[in-house]
Short mmCIF file of C-alpha atoms and ligand atoms in Angstrom, two decimals:
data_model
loop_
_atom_site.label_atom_id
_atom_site.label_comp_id
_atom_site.label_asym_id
_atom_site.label_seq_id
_atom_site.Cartn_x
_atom_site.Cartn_y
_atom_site.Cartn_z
CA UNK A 100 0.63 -26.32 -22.80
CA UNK A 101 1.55 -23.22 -24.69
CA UNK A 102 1.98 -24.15 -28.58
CA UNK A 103 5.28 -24.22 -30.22
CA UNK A 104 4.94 -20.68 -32.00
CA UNK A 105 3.38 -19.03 -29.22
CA UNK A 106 5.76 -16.06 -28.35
CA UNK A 107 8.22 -16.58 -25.30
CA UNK A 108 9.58 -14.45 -23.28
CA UNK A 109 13.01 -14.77 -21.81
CA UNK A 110 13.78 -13.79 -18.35
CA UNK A 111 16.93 -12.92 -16.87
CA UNK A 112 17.34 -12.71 -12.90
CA UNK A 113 21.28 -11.42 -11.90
CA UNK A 114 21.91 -11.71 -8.20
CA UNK A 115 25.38 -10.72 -6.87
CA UNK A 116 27.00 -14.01 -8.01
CA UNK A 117 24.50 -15.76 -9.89
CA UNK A 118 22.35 -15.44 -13.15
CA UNK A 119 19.30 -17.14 -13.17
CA UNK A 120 17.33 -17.53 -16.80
CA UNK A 121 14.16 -19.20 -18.39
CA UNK A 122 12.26 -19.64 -21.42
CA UNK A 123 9.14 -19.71 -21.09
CA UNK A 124 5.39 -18.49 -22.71
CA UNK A 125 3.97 -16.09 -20.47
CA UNK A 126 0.03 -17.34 -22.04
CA UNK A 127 -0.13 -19.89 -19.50
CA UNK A 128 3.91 -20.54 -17.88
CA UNK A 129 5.35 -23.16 -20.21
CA UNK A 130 9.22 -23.42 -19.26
CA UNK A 131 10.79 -24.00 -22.39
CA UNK A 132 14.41 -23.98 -20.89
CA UNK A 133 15.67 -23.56 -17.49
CA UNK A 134 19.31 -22.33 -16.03
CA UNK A 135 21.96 -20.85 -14.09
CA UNK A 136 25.12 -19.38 -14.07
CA UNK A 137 26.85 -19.99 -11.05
CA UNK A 138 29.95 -18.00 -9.45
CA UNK A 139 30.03 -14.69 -11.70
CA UNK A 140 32.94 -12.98 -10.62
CA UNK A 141 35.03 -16.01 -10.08
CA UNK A 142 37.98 -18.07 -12.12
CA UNK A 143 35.85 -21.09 -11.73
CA UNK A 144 32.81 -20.53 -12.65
CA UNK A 145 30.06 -23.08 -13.71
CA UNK A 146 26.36 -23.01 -15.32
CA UNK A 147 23.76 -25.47 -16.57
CA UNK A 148 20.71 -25.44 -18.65
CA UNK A 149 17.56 -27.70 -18.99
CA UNK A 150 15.22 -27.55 -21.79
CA UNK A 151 12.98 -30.60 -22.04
CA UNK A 152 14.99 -33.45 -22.02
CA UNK A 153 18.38 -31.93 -23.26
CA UNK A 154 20.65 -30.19 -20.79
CA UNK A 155 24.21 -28.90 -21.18
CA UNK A 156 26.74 -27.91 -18.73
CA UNK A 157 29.93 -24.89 -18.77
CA UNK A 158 32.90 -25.19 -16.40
CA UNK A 159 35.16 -22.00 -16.58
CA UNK A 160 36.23 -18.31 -15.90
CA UNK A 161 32.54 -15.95 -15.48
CA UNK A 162 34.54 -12.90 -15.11
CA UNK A 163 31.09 -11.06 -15.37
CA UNK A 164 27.20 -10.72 -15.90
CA UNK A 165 28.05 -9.90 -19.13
CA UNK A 166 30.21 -12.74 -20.23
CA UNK A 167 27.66 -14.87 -18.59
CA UNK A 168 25.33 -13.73 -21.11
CA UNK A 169 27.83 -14.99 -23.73
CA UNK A 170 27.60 -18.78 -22.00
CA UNK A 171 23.78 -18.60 -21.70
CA UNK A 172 23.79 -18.27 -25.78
CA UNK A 173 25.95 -20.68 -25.54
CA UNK A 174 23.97 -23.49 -23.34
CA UNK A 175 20.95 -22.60 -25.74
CA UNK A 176 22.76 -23.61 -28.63
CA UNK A 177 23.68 -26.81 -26.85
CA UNK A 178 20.57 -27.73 -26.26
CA UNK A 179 19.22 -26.97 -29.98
CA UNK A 180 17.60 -23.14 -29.02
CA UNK A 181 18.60 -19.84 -30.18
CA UNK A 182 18.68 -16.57 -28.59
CA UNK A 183 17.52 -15.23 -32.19
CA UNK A 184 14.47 -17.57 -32.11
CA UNK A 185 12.00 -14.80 -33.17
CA UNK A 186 9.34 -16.24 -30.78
CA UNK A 187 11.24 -14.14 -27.74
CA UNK A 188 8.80 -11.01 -28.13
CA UNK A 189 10.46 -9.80 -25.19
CA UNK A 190 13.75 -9.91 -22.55
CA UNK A 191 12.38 -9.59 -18.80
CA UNK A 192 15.26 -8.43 -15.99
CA UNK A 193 14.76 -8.57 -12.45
CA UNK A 194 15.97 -6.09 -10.82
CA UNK A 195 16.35 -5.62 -6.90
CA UNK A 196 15.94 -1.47 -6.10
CA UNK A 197 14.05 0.43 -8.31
CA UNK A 198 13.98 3.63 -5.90
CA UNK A 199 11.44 5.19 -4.80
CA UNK A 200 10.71 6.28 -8.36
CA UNK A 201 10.12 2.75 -10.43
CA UNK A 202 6.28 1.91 -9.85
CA UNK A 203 5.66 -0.26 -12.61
CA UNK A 204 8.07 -2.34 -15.11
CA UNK A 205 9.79 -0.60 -17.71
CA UNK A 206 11.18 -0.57 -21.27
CA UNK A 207 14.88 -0.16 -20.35
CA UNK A 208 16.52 3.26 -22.18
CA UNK A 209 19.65 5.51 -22.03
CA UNK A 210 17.95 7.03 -18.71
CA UNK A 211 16.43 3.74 -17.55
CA UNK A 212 19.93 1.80 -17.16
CA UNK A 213 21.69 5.09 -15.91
CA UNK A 214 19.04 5.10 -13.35
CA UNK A 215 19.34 1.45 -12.73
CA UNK A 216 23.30 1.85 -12.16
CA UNK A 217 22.61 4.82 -10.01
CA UNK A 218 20.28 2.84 -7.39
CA UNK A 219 23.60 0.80 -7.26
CA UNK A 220 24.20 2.97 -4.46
CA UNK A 221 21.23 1.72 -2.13
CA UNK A 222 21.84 -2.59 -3.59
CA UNK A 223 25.62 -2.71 -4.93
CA UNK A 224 25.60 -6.06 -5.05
CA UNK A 225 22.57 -6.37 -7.20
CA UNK A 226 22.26 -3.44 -9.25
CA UNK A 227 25.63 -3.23 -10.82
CA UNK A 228 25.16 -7.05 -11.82
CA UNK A 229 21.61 -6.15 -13.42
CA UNK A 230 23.19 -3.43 -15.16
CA UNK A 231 25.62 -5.89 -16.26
CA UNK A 232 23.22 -8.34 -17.26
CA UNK A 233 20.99 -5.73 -18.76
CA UNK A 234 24.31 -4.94 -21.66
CA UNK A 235 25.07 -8.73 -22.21
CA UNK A 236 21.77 -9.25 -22.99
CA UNK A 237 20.84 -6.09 -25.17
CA UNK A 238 23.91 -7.48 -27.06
CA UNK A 239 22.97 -10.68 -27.45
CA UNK A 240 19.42 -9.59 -28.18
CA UNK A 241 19.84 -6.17 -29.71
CA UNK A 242 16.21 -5.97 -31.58
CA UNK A 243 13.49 -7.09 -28.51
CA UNK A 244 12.40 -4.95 -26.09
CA UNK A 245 14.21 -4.94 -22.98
CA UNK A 246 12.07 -4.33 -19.87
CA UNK A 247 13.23 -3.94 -16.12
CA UNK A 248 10.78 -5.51 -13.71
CA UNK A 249 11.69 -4.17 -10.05
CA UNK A 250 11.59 -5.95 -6.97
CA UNK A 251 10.56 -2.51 -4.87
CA UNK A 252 7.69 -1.76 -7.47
CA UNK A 253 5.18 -2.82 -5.17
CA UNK A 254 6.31 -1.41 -1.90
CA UNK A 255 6.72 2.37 -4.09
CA UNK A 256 2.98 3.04 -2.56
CA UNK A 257 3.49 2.37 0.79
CA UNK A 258 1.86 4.88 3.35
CA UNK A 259 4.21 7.81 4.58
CA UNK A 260 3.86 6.17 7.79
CA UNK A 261 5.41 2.81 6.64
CA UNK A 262 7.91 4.19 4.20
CA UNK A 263 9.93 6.43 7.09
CA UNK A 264 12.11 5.67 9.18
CA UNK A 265 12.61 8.35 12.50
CA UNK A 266 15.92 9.39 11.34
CA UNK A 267 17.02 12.82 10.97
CA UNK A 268 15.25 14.34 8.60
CA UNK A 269 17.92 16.23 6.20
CA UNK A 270 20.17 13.06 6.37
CA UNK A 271 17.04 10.61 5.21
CA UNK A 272 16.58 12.94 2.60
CA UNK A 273 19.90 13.37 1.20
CA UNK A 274 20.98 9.77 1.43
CA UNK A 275 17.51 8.37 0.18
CA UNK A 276 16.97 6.63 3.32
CA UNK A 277 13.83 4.77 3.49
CA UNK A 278 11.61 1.59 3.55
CA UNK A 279 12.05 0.14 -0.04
CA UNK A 280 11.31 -3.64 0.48
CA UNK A 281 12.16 -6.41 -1.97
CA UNK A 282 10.54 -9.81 -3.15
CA UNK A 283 7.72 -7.05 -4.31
CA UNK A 284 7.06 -9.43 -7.49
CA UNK A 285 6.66 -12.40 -5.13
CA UNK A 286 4.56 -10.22 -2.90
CA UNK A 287 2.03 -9.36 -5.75
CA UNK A 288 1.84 -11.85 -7.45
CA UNK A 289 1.16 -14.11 -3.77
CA UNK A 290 -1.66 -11.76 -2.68
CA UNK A 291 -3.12 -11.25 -6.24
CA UNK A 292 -3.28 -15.42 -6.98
CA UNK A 293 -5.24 -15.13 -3.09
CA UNK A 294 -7.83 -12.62 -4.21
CA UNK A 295 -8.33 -14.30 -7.35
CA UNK A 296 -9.05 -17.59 -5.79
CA UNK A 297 -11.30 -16.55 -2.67
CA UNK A 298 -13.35 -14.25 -5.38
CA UNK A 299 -13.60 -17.10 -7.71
CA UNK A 300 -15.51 -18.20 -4.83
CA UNK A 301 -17.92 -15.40 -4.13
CA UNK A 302 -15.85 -13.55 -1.59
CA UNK A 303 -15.87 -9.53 -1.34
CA UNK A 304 -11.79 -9.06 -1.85
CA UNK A 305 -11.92 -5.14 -2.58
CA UNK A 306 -10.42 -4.48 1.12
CA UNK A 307 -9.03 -8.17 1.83
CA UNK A 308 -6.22 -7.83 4.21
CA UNK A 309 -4.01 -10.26 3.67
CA UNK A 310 -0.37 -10.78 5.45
CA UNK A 311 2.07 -12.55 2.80
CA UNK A 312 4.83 -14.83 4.67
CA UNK A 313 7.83 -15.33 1.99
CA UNK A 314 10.21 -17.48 3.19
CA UNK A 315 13.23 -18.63 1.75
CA UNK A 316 16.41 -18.00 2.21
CA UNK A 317 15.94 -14.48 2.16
CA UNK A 318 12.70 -13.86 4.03
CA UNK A 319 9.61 -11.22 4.38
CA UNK A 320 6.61 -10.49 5.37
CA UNK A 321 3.93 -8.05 3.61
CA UNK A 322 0.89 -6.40 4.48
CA UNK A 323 -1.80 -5.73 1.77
CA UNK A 324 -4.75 -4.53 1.49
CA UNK A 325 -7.64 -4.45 -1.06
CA UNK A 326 -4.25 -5.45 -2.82
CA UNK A 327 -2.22 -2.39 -2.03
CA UNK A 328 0.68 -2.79 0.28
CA UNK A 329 0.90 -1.07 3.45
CA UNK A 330 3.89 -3.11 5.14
CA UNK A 331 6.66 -4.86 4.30
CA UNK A 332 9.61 -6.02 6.78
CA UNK A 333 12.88 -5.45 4.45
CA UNK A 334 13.91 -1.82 4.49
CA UNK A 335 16.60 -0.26 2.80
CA UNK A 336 18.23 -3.05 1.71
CA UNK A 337 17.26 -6.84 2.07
CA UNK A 338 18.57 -7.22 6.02
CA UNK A 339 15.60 -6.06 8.04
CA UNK A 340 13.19 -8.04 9.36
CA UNK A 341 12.16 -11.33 9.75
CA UNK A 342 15.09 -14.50 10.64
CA UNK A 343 16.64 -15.52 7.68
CA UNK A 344 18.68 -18.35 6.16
CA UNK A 345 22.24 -16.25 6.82
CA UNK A 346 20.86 -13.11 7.73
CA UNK A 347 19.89 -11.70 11.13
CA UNK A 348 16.83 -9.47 9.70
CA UNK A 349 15.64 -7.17 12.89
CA UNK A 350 18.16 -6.10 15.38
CA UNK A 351 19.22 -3.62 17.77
CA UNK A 352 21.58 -0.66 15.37
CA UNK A 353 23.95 -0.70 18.24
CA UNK A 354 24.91 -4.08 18.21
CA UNK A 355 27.09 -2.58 15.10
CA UNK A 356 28.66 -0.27 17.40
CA UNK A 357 29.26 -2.54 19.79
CA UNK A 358 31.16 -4.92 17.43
CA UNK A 359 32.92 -2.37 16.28
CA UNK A 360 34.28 -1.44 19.83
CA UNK A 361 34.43 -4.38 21.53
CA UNK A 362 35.69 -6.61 18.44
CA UNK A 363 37.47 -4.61 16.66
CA UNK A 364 35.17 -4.83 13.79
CA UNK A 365 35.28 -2.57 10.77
CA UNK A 366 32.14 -1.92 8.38
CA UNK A 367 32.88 -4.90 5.68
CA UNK A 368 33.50 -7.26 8.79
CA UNK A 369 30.25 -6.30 10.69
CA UNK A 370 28.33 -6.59 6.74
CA UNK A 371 29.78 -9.89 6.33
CA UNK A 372 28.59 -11.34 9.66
CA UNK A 373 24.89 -9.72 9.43
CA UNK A 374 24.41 -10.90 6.16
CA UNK A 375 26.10 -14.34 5.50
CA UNK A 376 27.39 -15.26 8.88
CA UNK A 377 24.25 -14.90 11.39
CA UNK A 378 20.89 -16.01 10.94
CA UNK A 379 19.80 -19.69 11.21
CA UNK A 380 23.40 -20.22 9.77
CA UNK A 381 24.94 -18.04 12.16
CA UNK A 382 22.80 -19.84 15.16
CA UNK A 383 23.29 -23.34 14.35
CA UNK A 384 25.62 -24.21 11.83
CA UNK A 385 22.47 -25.19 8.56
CA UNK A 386 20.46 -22.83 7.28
CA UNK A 387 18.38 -25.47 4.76
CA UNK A 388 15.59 -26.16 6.53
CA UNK A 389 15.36 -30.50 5.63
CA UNK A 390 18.36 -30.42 8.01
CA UNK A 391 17.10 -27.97 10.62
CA UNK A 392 14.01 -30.15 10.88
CA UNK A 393 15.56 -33.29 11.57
CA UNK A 394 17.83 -31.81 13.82
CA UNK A 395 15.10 -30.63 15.92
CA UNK A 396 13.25 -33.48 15.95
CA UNK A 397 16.40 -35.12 17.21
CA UNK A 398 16.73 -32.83 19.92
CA UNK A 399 19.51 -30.61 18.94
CA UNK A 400 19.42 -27.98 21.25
CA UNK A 401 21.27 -25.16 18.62
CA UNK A 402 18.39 -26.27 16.24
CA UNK A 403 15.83 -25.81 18.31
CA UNK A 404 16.56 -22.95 19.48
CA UNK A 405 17.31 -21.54 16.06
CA UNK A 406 13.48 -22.55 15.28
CA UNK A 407 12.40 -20.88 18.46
CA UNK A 408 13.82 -17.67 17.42
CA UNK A 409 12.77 -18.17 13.55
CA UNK A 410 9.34 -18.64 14.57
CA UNK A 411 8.78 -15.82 17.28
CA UNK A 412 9.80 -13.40 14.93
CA UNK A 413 7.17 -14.76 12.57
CA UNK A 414 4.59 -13.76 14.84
CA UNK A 415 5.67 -10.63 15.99
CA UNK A 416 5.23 -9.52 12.29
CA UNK A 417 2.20 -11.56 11.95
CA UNK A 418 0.57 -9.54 15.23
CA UNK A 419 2.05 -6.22 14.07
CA UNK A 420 0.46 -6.51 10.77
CA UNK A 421 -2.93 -7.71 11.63
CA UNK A 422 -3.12 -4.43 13.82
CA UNK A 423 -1.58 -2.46 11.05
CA UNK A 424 -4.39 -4.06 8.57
CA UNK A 425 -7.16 -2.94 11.28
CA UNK A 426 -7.96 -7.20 11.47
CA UNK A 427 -6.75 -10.45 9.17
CA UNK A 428 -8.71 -12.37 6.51
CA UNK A 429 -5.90 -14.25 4.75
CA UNK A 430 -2.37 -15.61 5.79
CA UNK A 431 -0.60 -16.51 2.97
CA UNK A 432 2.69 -18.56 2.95
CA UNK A 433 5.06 -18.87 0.10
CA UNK A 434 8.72 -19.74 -1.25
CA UNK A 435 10.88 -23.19 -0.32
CA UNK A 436 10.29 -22.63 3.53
CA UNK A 437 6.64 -21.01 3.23
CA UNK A 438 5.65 -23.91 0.77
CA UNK A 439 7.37 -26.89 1.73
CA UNK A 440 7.94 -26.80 5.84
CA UNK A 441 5.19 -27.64 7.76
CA UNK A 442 6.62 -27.78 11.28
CA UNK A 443 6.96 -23.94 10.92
CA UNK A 444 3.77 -23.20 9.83
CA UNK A 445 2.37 -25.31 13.08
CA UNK A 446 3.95 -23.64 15.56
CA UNK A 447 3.84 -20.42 14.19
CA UNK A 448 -0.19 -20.87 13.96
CA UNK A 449 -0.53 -23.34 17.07
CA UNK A 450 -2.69 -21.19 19.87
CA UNK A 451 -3.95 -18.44 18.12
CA UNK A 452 -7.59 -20.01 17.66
CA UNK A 453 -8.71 -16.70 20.23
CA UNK A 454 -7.56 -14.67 17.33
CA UNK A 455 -9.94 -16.75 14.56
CA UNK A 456 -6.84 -18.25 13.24
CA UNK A 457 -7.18 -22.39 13.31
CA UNK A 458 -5.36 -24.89 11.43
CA UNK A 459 -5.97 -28.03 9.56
CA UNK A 460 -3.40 -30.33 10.96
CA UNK A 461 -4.02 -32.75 8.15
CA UNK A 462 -3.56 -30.08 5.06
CA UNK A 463 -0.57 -28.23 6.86
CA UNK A 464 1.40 -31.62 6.89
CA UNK A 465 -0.03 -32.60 3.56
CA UNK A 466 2.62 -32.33 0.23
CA UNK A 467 1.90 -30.64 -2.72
CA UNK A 468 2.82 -28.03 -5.46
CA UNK A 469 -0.60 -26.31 -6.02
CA UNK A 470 -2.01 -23.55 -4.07
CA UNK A 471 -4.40 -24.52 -1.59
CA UNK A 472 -6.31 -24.19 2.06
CA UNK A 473 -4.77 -25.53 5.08
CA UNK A 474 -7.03 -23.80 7.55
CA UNK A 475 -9.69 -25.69 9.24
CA UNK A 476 -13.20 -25.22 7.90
CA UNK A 477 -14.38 -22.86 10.38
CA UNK A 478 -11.26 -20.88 10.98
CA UNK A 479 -12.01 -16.89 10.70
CA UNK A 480 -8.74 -16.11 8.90
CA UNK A 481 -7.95 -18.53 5.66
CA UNK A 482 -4.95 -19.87 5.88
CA UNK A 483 -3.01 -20.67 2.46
CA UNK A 484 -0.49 -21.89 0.67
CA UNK A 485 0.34 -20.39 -2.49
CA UNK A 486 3.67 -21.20 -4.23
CA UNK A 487 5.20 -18.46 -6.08
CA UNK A 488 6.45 -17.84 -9.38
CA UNK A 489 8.02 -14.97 -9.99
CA UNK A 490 10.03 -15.43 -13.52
CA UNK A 491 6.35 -16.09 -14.64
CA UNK A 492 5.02 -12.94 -13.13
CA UNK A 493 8.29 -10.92 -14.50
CA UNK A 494 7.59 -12.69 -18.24
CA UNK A 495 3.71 -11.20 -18.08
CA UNK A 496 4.83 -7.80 -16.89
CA UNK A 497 7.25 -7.73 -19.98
CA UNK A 498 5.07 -8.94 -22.17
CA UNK A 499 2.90 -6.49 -21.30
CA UNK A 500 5.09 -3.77 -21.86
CA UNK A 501 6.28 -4.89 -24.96
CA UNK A 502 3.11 -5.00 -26.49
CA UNK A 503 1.94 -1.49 -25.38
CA UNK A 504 5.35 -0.28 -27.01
CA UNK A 505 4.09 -2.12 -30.28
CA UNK A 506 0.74 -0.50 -30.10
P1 LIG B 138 15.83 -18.29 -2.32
O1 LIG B 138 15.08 -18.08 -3.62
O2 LIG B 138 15.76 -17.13 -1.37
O3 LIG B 138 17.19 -18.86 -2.47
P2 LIG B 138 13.92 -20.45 -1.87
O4 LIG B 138 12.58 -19.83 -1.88
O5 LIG B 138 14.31 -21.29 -3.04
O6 LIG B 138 15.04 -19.40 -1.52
O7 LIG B 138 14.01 -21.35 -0.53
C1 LIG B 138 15.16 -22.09 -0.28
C2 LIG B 138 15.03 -22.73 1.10
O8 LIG B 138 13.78 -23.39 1.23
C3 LIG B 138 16.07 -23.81 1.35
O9 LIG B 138 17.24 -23.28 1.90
C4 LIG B 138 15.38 -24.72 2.35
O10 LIG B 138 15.62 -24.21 3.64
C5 LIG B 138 13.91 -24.54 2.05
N1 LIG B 138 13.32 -25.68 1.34
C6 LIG B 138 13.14 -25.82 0.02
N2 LIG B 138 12.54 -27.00 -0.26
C7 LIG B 138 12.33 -27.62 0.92
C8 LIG B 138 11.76 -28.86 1.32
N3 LIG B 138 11.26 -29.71 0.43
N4 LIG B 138 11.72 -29.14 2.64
C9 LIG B 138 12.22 -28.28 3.55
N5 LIG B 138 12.78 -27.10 3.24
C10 LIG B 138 12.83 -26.77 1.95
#
């Protein structure tokens, strides 16, 4: 438990309609308060806070990121905190598309932000709200360093191969078409917690190849090696790839043309159904997966095929990658559906013992919040469980930038 006076960092997270913040001390992860504000952009908006014991709760107008900022100094003081507490060293934003350019976390400048608004051409509905969020907070905290932590960072190195898509060249290149990823802090911080454990343990992990399942509601899949990635399954924008909860991730580009000619669909109507009207949503009516799995144990048949289809994907990524890697040591599963479903990770895993992959029945079905093994003993690949925690990992990176800025 961090001590009172250690520093804290506070860490803001704006999605399209939400902004997620916490308190906490990046030493060891202490959450000293814990929050939301719900339904930016909307008349009725609503947020909450927890901090120990305390919590508060705002009803009313968020007509943006900024103003949100406003109520989150607002919920602090409700629950007894300040935003001037001079134990915040530093202010850590997520943000989603950090171009090809934004490697590593940065203090956030003049040319920073303008660069951050800019990439609101490849994530509008993300990078216009960090930008947002970014001002609100600088106001509310004008004297701490502000640092953007982006969720592409760690897909920036991915090989040539990887990065490129076989479009046309000129038009690629002008429109800054490419593989970017996302959930790159989840990613890192996932296949960095694996190499730390299995070398705690004696293990060689300077070429581990590892394939990172995170699923939740948005879901993807990475490929790293010796900790560098070399794959990930979102591309230019958070819709490629694997099943998701209200997202179709991989599917054929002409199914857009086809909707467009057959239904009469224009480009905001065929958006709307790829991203929030397809998916396990989209295939049978739920997309939390405590309802999903009682409805296929039930028998539903929209359920289970919804499953089918969620978990055949999986493997075509985990097959893919394992070739891509040259082989598989580690298969690492993370977020509310990597973490907390185990009827997913059995099937997905269930007859792959010719590929050294074997499960521990007992440990896959077992409950709990640490990281841990669920392979069987002798099982070539490790299987593992590693829950992720990525306002900690965006509170280190800040702190870590704000205290090479102080020298
Ligand atoms: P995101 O951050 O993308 O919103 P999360 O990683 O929080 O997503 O995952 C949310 C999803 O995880 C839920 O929609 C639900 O399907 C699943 N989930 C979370 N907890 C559980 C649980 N205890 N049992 C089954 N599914 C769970």
């Amino acid at each position: 438990m961090a001590a009172p006076t250690d520093p804290r960092v506070l860490v803001i997270n704006s999605g399209s309609s939400s902004l997620k913040f916490q308190l906490l001390a990046p030493a060891d992860g202490t959450v000293e308060a814990t929050g939301i504000v719900e339904r930016v952009g909307q008349d009725r908006g609503n947020a909450s806070i927890t901090a120990g014991d305390r919590e508060s709760t705002f009803e009313g107008p968020v007509p943006d990121h900024k103003e949100a900022m406003k109520i989150v100094e607002r919920l602090f003081g409700d629950v007894g905190l300040s935003l001037a507490d001079d134990r915040i060293r530093a202010v850590g934003h997520r943000v989603v598309q950090g171009g090809a350019r934004y490697s590593q976390p940065v203090l956030i400048d003049e040319q920073v932000r303008w660069d951050i608004h800019d990439l609101g051409k490849l994530a509008p509905l993300h990078n216009y709200a960090a930008v947002d969020g970014i001002d609100g907070a600088q106001a509310l905290l004008p004297e701490v360093p502000h640092v953007a932590v982006f969720d592409t960072a760690f897909f920036t190195a991915l090989p040539d191969a990887a990065a490129n898509y076989a479009l046309n060249r000129e038009l690629a290149k002008q429109y800054r078409v490419r593989r970017y990823g996302a959930h790159g802090t989840s990613h890192q911080f996932v296949s960095e917690a694996v190499s730390s454990h299995l070398a705690a343990q004696g293990r060689d992990v300077s070429a581990l190849r590892q394939v990172v399942l995170h699923l939740g509601n948005g879901a993807s899949a990475s490929a790293v090696r010796g900790g560098e990635a070399m794959e990930t399954s979102m591309g230019l924008t958070p819709l490629e790839g694997l099943v998701m909860g209200t997202r179709t991730g991989d599917i054929d580009p002409s199914i857009y043309i086809h909707l467009h000619r057959q239904a009469g669909f224009g480009a905001e109507e065929i958006d709307d159904v790829l991203n929030k009207r397809s998916g396990m949503m989209g295939m049978c009516g739920m997309n939390d997966f405590r309802d999903i799995t009682a409805a296929v144990d039930a028998g539903d048949e929209a359920a289970t095929l919804a499953m089918d289809v969620y978990v055949h994907r999986l493997r075509k990524y985990l097959g893919s990658y394992s070739f891509v890697l040259g082989g598989l040591d580690v298969i690492a599963f993370t977020a509310g559906i990597g973490e907390n479903v185990p009827m997913v990770r059995e099937r997905l895993l269930t007859g792959l013992e010719g590929f050294g992959i074997e499960l521990d029945l007992e440990a896959n079905a077992a409950r709990s919040k640490e990281m841990r093994v669920i392979s069987a003993p002798g099982s070539k690949v490790t299987v593992m469980i590693v829950p992720t925690d990525e306002e900690l990992s965006i509170a280190r990176q800040a702190a870590e930038v704000a205290r090479e800025i102080a020298g």
